Short mmCIF file of C-alpha atoms and ligand atoms in Angstrom, two decimals:
data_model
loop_
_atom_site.label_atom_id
_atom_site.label_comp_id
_atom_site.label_asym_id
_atom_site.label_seq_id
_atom_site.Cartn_x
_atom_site.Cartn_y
_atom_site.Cartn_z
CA UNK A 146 0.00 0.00 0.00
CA UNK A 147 1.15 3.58 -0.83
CA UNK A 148 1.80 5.69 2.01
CA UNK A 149 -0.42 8.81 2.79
CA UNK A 150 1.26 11.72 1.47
CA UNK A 151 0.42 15.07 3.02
CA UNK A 152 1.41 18.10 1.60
CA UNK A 153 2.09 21.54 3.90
CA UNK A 154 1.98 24.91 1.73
CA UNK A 155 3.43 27.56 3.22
CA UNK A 156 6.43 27.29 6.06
CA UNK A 157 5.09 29.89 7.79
CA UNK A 158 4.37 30.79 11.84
CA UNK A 159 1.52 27.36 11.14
CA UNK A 160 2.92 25.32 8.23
CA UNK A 161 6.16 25.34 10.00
CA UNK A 162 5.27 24.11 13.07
CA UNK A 163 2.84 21.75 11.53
CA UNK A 164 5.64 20.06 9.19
CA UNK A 165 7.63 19.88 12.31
CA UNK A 166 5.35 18.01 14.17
CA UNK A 167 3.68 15.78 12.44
CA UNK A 168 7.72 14.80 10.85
CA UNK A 169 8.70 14.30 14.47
CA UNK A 170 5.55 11.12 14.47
CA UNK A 171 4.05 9.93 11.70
CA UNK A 172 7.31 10.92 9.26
CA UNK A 173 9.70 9.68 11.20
CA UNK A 174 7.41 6.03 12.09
CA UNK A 175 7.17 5.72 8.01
CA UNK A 176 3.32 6.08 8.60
CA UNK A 177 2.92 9.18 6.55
CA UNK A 178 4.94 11.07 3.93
CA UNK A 179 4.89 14.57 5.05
CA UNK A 180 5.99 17.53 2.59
CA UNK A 181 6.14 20.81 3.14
CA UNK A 182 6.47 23.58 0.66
CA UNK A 183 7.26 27.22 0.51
CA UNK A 184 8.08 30.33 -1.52
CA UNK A 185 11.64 30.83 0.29
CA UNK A 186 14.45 28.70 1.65
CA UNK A 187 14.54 30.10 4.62
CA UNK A 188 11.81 30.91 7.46
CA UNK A 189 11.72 34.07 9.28
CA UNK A 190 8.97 34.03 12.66
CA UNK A 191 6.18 36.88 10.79
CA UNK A 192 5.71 38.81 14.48
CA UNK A 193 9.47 40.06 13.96
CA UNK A 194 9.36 41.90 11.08
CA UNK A 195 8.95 45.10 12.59
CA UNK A 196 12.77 44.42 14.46
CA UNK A 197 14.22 43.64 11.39
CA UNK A 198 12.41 46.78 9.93
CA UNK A 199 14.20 48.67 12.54
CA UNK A 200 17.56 47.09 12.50
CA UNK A 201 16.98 45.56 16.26
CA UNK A 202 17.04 42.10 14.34
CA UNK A 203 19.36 40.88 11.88
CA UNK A 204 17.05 38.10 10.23
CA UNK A 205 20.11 36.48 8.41
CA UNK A 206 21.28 35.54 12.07
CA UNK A 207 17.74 34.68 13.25
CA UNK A 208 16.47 32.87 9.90
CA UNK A 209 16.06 28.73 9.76
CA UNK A 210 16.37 26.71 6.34
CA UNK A 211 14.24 24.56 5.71
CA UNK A 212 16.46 21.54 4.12
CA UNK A 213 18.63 21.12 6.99
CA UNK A 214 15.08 21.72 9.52
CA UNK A 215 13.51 18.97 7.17
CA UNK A 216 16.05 16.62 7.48
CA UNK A 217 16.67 16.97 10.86
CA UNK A 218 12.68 16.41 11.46
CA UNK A 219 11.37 13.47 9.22
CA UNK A 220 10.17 15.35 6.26
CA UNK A 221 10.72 16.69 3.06
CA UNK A 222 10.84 20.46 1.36
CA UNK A 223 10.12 21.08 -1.72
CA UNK A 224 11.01 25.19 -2.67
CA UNK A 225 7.99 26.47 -4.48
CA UNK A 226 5.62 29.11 -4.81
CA UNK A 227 1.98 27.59 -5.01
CA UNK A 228 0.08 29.09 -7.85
CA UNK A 229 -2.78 26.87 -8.89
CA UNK A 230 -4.69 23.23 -7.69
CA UNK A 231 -6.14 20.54 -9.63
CA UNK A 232 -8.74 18.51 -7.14
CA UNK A 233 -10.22 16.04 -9.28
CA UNK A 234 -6.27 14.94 -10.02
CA UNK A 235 -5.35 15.66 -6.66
CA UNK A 236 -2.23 17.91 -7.38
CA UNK A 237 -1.49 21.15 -6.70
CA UNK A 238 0.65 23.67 -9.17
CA UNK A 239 3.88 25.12 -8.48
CA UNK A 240 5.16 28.32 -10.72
CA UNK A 241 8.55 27.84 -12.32
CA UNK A 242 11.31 29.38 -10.36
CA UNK A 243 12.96 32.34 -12.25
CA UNK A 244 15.67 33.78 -10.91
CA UNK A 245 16.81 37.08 -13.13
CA UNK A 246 16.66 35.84 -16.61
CA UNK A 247 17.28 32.02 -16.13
CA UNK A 248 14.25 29.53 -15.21
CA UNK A 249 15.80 27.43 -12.04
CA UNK A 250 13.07 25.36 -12.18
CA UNK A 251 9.94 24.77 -14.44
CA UNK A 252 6.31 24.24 -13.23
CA UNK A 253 5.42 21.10 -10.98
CA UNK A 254 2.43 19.52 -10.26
CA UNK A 255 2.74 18.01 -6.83
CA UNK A 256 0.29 14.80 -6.03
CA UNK A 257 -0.97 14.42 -2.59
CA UNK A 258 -3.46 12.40 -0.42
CA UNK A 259 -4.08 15.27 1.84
CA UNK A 260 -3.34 19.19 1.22
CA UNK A 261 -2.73 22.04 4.13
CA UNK A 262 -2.69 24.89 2.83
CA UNK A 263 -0.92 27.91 5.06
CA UNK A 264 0.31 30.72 2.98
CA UNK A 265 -0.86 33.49 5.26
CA UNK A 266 -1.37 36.64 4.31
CA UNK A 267 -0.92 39.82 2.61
CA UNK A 268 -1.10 43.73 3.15
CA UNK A 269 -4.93 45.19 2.43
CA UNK A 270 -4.54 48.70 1.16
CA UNK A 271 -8.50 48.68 0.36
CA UNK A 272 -7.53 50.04 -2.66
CA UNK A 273 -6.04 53.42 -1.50
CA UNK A 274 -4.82 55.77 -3.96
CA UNK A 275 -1.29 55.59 -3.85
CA UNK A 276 -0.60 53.09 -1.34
CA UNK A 277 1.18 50.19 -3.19
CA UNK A 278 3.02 52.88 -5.20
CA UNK A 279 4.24 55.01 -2.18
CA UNK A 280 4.28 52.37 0.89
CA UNK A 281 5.85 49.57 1.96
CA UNK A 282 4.07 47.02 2.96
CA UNK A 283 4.91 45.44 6.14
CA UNK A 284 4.33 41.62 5.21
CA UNK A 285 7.65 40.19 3.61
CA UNK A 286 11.39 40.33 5.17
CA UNK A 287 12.18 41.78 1.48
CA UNK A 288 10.14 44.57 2.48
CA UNK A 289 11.04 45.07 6.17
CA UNK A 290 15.06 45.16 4.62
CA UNK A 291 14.14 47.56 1.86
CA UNK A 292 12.30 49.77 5.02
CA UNK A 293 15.59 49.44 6.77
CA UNK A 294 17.67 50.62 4.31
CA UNK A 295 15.75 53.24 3.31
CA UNK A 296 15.96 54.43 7.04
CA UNK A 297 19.65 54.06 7.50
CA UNK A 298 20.48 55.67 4.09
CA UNK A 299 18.65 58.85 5.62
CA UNK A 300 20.65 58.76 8.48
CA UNK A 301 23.95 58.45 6.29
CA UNK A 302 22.82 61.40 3.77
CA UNK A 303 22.46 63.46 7.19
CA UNK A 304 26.06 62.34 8.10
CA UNK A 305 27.67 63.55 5.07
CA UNK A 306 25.17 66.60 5.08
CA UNK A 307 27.87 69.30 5.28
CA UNK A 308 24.93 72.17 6.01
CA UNK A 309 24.70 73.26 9.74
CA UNK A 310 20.84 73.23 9.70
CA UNK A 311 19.26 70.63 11.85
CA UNK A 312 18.27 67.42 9.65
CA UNK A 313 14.86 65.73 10.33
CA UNK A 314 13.00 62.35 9.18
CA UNK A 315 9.32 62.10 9.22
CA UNK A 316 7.98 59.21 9.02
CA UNK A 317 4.36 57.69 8.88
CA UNK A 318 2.61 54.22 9.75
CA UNK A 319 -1.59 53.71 8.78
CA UNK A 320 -2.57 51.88 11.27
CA UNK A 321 -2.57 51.39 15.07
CA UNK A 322 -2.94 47.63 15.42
CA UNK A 323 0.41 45.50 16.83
CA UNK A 324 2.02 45.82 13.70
CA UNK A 325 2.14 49.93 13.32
CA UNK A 326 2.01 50.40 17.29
CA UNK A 327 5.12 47.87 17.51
CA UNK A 328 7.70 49.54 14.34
CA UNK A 329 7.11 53.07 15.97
CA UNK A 330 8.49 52.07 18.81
CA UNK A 331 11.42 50.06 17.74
CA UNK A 332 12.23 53.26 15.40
CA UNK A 333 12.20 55.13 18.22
CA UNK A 334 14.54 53.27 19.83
CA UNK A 335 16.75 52.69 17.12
CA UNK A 336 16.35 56.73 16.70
CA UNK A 337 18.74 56.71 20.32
CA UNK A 338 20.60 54.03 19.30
CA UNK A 339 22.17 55.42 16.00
CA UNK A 340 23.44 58.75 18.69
CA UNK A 341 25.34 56.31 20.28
CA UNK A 342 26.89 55.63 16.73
CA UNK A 343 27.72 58.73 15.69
CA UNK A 344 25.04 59.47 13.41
CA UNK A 345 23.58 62.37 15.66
CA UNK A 346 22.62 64.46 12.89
CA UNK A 347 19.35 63.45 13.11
CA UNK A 348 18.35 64.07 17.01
CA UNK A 349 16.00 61.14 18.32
CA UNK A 350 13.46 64.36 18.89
CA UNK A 351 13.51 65.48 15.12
CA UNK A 352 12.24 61.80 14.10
CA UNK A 353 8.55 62.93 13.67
CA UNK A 354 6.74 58.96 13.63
CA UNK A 355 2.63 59.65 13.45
CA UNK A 356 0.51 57.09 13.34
CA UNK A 357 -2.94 57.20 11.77
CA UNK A 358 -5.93 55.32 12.70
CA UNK A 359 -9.10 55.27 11.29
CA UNK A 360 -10.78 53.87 14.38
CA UNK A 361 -11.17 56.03 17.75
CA UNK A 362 -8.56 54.62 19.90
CA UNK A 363 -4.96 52.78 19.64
CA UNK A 364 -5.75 48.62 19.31
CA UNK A 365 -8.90 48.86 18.55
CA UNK A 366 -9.19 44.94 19.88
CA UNK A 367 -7.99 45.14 22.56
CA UNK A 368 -9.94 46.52 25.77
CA UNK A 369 -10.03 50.34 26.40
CA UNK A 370 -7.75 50.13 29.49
CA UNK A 371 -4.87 48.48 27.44
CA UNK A 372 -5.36 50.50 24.47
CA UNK A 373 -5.41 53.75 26.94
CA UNK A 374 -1.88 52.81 28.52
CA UNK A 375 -0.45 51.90 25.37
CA UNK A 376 -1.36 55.46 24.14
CA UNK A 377 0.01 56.97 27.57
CA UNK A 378 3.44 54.97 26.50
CA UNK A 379 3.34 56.23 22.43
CA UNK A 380 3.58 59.25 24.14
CA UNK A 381 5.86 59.67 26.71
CA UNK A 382 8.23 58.15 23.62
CA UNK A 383 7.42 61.15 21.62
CA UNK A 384 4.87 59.49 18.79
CA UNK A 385 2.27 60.93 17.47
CA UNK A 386 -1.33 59.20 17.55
CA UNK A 387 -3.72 60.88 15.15
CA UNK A 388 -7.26 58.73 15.62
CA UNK A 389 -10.96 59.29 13.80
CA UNK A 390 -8.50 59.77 10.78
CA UNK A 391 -9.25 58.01 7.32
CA UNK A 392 -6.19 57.88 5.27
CA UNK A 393 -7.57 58.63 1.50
CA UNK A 394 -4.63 58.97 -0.65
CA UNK A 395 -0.63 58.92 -0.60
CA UNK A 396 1.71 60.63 -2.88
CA UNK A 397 5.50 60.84 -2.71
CA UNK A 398 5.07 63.22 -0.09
CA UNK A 399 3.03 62.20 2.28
CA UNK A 400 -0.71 61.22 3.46
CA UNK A 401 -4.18 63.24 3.12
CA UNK A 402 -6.49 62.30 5.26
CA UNK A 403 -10.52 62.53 5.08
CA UNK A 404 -10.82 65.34 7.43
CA UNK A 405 -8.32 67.12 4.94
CA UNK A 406 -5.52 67.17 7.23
CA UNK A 407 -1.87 66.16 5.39
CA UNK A 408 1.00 64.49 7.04
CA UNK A 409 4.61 65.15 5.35
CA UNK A 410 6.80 61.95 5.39
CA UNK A 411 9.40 60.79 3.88
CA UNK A 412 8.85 56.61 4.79
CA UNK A 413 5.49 55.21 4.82
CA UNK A 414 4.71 51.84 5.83
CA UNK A 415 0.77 50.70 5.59
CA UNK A 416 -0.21 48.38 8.07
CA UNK A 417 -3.96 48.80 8.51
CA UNK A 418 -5.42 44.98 7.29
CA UNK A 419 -4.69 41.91 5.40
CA UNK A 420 -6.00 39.81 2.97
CA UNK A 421 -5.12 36.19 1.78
CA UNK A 422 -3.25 35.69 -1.48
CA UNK A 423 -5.59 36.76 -4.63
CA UNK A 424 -4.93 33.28 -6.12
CA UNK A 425 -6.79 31.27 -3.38
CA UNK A 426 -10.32 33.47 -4.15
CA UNK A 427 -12.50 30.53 -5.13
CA UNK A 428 -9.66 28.21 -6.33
CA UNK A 429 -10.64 25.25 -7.91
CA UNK A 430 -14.68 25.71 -6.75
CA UNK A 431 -13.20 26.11 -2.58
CA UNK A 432 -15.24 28.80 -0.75
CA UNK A 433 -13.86 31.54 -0.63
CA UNK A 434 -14.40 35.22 1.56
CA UNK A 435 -14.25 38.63 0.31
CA UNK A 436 -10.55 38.94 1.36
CA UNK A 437 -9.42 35.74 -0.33
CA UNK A 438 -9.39 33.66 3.04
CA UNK A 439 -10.79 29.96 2.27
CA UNK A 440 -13.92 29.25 4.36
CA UNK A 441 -13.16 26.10 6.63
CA UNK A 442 -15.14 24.31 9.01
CA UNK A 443 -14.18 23.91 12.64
CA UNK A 444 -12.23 20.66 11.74
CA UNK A 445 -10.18 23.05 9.29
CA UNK A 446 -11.65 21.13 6.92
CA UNK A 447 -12.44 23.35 3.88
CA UNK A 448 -16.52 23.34 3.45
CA UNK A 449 -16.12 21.69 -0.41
CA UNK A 450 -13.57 19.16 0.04
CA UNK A 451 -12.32 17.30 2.89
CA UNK A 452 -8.95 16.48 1.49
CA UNK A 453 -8.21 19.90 1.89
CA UNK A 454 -7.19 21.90 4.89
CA UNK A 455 -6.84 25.96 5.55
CA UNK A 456 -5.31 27.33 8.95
CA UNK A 457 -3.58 30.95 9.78
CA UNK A 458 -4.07 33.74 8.38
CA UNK A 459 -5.16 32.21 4.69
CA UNK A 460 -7.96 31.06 6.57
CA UNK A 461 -11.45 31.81 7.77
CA UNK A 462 -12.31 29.74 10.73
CA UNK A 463 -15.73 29.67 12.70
CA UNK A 464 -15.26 30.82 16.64
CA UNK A 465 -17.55 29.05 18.97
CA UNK A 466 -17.46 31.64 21.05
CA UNK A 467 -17.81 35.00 18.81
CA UNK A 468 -19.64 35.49 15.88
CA UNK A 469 -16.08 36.96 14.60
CA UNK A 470 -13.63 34.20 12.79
CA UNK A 471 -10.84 33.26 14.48
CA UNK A 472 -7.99 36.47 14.39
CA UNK A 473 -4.94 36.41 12.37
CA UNK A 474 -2.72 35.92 14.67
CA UNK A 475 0.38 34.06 15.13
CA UNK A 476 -1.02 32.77 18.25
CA UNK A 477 -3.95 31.10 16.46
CA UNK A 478 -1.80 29.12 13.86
CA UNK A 479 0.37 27.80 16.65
CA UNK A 480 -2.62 26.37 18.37
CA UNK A 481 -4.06 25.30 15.00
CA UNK A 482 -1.10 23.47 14.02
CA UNK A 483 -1.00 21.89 17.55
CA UNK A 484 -4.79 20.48 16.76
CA UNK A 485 -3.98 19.42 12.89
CA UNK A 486 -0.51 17.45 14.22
CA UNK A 487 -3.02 15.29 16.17
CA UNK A 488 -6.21 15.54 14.08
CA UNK A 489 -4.19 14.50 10.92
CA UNK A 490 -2.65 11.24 12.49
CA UNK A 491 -6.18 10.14 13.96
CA UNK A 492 -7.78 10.58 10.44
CA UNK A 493 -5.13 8.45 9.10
CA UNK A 494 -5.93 5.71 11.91
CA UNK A 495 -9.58 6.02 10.89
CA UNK A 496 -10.94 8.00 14.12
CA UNK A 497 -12.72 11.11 13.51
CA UNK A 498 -11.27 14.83 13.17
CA UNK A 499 -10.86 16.67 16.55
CA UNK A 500 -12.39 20.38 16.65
CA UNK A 501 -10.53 23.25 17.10
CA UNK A 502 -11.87 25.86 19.38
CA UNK A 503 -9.91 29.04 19.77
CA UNK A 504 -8.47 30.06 23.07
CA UNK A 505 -7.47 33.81 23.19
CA UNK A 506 -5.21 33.87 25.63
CA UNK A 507 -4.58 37.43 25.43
CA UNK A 508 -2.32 40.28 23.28
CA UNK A 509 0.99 41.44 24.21
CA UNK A 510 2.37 44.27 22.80
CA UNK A 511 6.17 45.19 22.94
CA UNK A 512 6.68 48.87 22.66
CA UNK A 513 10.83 48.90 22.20
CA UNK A 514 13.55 46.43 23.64
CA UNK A 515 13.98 48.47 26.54
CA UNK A 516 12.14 47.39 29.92
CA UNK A 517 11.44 50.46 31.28
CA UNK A 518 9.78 51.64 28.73
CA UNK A 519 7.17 48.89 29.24
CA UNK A 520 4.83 46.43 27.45
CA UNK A 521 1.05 45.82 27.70
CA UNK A 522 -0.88 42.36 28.05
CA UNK A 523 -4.73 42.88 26.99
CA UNK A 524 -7.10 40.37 27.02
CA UNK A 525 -11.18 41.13 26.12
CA UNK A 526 -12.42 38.55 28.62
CA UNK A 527 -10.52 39.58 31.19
CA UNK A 528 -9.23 42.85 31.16
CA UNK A 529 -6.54 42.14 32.57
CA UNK A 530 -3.52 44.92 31.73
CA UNK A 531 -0.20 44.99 32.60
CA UNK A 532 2.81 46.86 32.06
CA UNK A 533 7.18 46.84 32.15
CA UNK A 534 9.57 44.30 32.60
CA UNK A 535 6.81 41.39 33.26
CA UNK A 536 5.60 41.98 30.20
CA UNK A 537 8.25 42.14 28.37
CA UNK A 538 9.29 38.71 29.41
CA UNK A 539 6.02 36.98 28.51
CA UNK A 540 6.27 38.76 25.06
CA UNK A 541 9.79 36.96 24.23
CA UNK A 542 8.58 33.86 25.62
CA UNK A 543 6.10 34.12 22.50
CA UNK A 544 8.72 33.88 20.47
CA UNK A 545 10.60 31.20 22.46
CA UNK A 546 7.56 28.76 22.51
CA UNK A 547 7.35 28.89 18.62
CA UNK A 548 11.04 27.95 18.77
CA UNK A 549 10.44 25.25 21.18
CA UNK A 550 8.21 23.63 19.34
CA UNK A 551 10.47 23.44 15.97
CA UNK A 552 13.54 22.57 17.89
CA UNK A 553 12.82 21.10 21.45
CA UNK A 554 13.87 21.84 25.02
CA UNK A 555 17.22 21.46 24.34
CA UNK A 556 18.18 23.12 20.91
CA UNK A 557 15.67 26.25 21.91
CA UNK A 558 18.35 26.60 25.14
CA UNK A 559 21.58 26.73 23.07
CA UNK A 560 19.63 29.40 20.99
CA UNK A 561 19.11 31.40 23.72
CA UNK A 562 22.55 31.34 24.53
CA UNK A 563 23.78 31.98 20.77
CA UNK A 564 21.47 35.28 21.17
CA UNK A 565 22.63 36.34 24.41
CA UNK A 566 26.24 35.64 22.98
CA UNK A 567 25.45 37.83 19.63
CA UNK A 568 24.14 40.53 21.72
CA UNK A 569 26.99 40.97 23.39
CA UNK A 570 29.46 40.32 20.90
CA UNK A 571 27.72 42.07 18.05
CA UNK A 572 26.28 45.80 17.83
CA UNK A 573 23.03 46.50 19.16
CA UNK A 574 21.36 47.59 15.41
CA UNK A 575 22.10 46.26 11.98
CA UNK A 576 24.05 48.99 10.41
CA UNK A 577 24.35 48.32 7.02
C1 FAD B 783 5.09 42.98 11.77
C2 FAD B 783 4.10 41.97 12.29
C3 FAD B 783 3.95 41.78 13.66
C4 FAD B 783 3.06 40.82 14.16
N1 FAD B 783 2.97 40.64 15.50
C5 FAD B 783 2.17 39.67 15.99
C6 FAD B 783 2.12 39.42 17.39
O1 FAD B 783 2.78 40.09 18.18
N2 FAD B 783 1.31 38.41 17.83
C7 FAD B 783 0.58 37.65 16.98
O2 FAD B 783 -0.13 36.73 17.44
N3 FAD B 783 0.60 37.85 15.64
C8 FAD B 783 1.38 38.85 15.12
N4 FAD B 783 1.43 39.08 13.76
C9 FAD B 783 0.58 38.26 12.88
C10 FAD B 783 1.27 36.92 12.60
O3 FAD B 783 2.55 37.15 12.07
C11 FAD B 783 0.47 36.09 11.63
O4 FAD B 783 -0.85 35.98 12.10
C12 FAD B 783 1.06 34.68 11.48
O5 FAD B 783 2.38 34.76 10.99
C13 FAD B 783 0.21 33.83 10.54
O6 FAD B 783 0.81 32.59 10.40
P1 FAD B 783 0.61 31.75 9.06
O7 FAD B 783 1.31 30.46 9.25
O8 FAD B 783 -0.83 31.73 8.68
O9 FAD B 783 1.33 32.61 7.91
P2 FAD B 783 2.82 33.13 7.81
O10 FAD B 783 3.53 33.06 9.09
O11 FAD B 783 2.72 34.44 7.12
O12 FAD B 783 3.50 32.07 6.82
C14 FAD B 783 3.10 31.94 5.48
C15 FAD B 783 4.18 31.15 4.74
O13 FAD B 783 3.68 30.81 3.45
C16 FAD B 783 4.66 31.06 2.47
N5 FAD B 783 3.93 31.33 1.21
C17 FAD B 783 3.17 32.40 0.91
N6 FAD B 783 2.61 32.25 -0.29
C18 FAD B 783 3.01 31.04 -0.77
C19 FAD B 783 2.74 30.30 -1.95
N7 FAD B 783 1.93 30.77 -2.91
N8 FAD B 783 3.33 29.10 -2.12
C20 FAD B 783 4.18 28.61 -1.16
N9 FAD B 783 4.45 29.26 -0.01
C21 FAD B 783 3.86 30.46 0.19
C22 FAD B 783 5.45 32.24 3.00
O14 FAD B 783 6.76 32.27 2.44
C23 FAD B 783 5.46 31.96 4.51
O15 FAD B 783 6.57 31.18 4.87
C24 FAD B 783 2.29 40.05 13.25
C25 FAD B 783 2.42 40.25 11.87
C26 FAD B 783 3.31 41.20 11.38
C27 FAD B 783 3.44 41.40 9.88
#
């Protein structure tokens, strides 16, 4: 009898962890040939790319590859961007890989028993004149490099600047959610940082960073008291909030806003909303939402064929306990991935599918490396907010538990100490 071949799409803060699992038992007992598949080589945890934005994260130091990660953990990777999927044949279609002007590799059609499919998501712009010509878009490590070289190169022209006048950067993020709330405040901080480098041109206080939010307070889902003492921390850092503000169009040099107001920046960076990848709207007859997500069931079982899976961000999956879908949030494709890992090996014993029922277990929100400077924990349910260097340990320990489940008890430790080590040894921000 063939074995069961189950394909993983997308490497991602899910897939990964999915791959990983399911490698660890029923790839490495023979009972299942697991594959996973993804765009890149390399993986790169989503939540950071707002450090690497700001330079407080060098991702070539933080990055995993997937062949060595495969081998290590009983299954295979195939490097491939997913652009099509044939269900009555049961394969899926990956575009040829072009690298400049040669084709590395030509289109494949992959065969599998059972699909995942975890390609997250993309930046929403809703259309906005001028967004996708004049922002970046938060959702890539290409584009959280290309924001921090943009950044540093203003800092260098302001070196070499031999005029005495004083040299200022404005920048501007749409969007108070984690994402927006989270890159002002590592700029900030990397603002100080680059005086302690010499590139003092540009004083930490003539950084102008304004962020614009269409609804009336600063993370809008989280509860009122969180969102109030994250504003109180924007601005004892010096950032402006502007709220009740619709962003309508962007040019080169800057935003308008509904109310008529404009805000002069140089570096814009959208982070207001996502959507799934325009490929996956109604794919191959799956249901599909309005921004591209595939519909699933609570089994994560997509509502037209239950070969196929969804999780993360790609996603739209029923809450038991809200009428909303579960968020996009790393937090609910870890514990998705947990559920599949199991759900998938029971289905191949012949037991039924387990459910998944979303447990929010809260929102951290780091506003800069420093712990002084504080971080908030909001939860809906609860409202239960708290602040500084308690916070700021539960937020890494994110981090560290998607680590420990790729790499185990042990391997997660020596990583710790290889980052400790690199702190000390290296400098504080990427500088080049
Ligand atoms: C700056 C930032 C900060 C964030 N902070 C937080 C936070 O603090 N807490 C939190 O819970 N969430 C946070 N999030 C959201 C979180 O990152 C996502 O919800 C989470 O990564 C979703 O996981 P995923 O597995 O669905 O997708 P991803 O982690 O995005 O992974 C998708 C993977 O699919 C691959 N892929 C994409 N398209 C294709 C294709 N066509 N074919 C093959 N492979 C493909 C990609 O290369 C990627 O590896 C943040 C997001 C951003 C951008």
């Amino acid at each position: 009898m063939n074995t069961h071949r189950i394909v993983i799409v997308g490497g991602g803060a899910g897939g990964l962890e999915l791959a990983t699992l399911l490698g660890n038992k029923a790839g490495k007992r023979g009972s299942a040939d697991i594959t996973l598949v993804d765009a890149n080589m390399t993986h790169l945890w989503k939540p950071r790319l707002h450090e690497v934005a700001a330079g407080v994260l060098n991702a070539d130091v933080d990055e995993l590859n997937y062949v060595a990660h495969a081998q290590r953990h009983h299954f295979k990777f195939i490097m491939g961007r997913m652009s099509g999927l044939d269900r009555e044949q049961k394969h899926l279609i990956l575009e040829p890989h072009v690298e400049g002007d040669e084709q590395i590799l030509p289109q494949r059609a992959l065969p599998y028993d059972t699909l995942v499919i975890a390609i997250g998501s993309n930046t929403n712009d809703f259309g906005t004149t001028g967004a996708a010509e004049h922002c970046i878009f938060l959702d890539k490590r290409a584009a959280a490099e290309a924001f921090h070289r943009k950044f540093l190169n203003e800092y260098l022209k302001a070196s070499q600047d031999p005029s005495a006048e004083p040299k200022h950067c404005n920048i501007a993020i749409v969007g108070a959610g984690a994402t927006g709330v989270e890159l002002a405040a590592e700029l900030n901080h990397s603002a100080h940082e680059l005086v302690e480098y010499g590139f003092d041109q540009i004083k930490p206080e003539n950084l102008t960073i304004t962020i614009i939010e269409a609804a009336n307070r600063v993370l809008p889902v989280l509860s009122e008291k969180a969102s109030a003492a994250i504003l109180r921390q924007l601005k004892e850092l010096n950032i402006e909030v502007l709220t009740n503000e619709m962003v309508t169009e962007i040019t080169a040099d800057g935003l308008h806003t509904k109310s008529g107001k404009f805000v002069p920046a140089f570096l814009k960076v959208w982070s207001a909303g996502i959507k799934a990848p325009e490929f996956l709207n109604g794919i191959a007859g799956l249901e599909s939402n309005r921004i591209n997500q595939l519909v699933v069931r609570d089994t994560l079982q997509t509502t037209q064929d239950e070969n196929i899976f969804a999780f993360g961000d790609c996603a739209q999956c029923p809450r038991q306990d809200a009428e909303t879908p579960v968020p996009p949030r790393a937090q609910s494709a870890h514990q998705q991935a947990l559920l599949l890992s199991k759900s998938l090996q029971r289905r191949m014993a012949g037991k039924p599918l387990l459910k998944f029922v979303y447990q929010d277990k809260g929102s951290l929100i780091s506003l800069s490396r420093n712990g002084s400077v504080g971080n908030i924990m909001g939860n809906l349910s609860k409202d239960f907010t708290f602040e500084g260097k308690l916070a700021r340990v539960m937020y890494i320990t994110l981090y560290r538990m998607h680590q420990f489940t790729l790499h185990g008890v042990f391997r997660t430790l020596l990583l710790i100490v290889r980052d400790r080590i690199n702190r000390r040894a290296s400098p504080t921000l990427k500088l080049h």
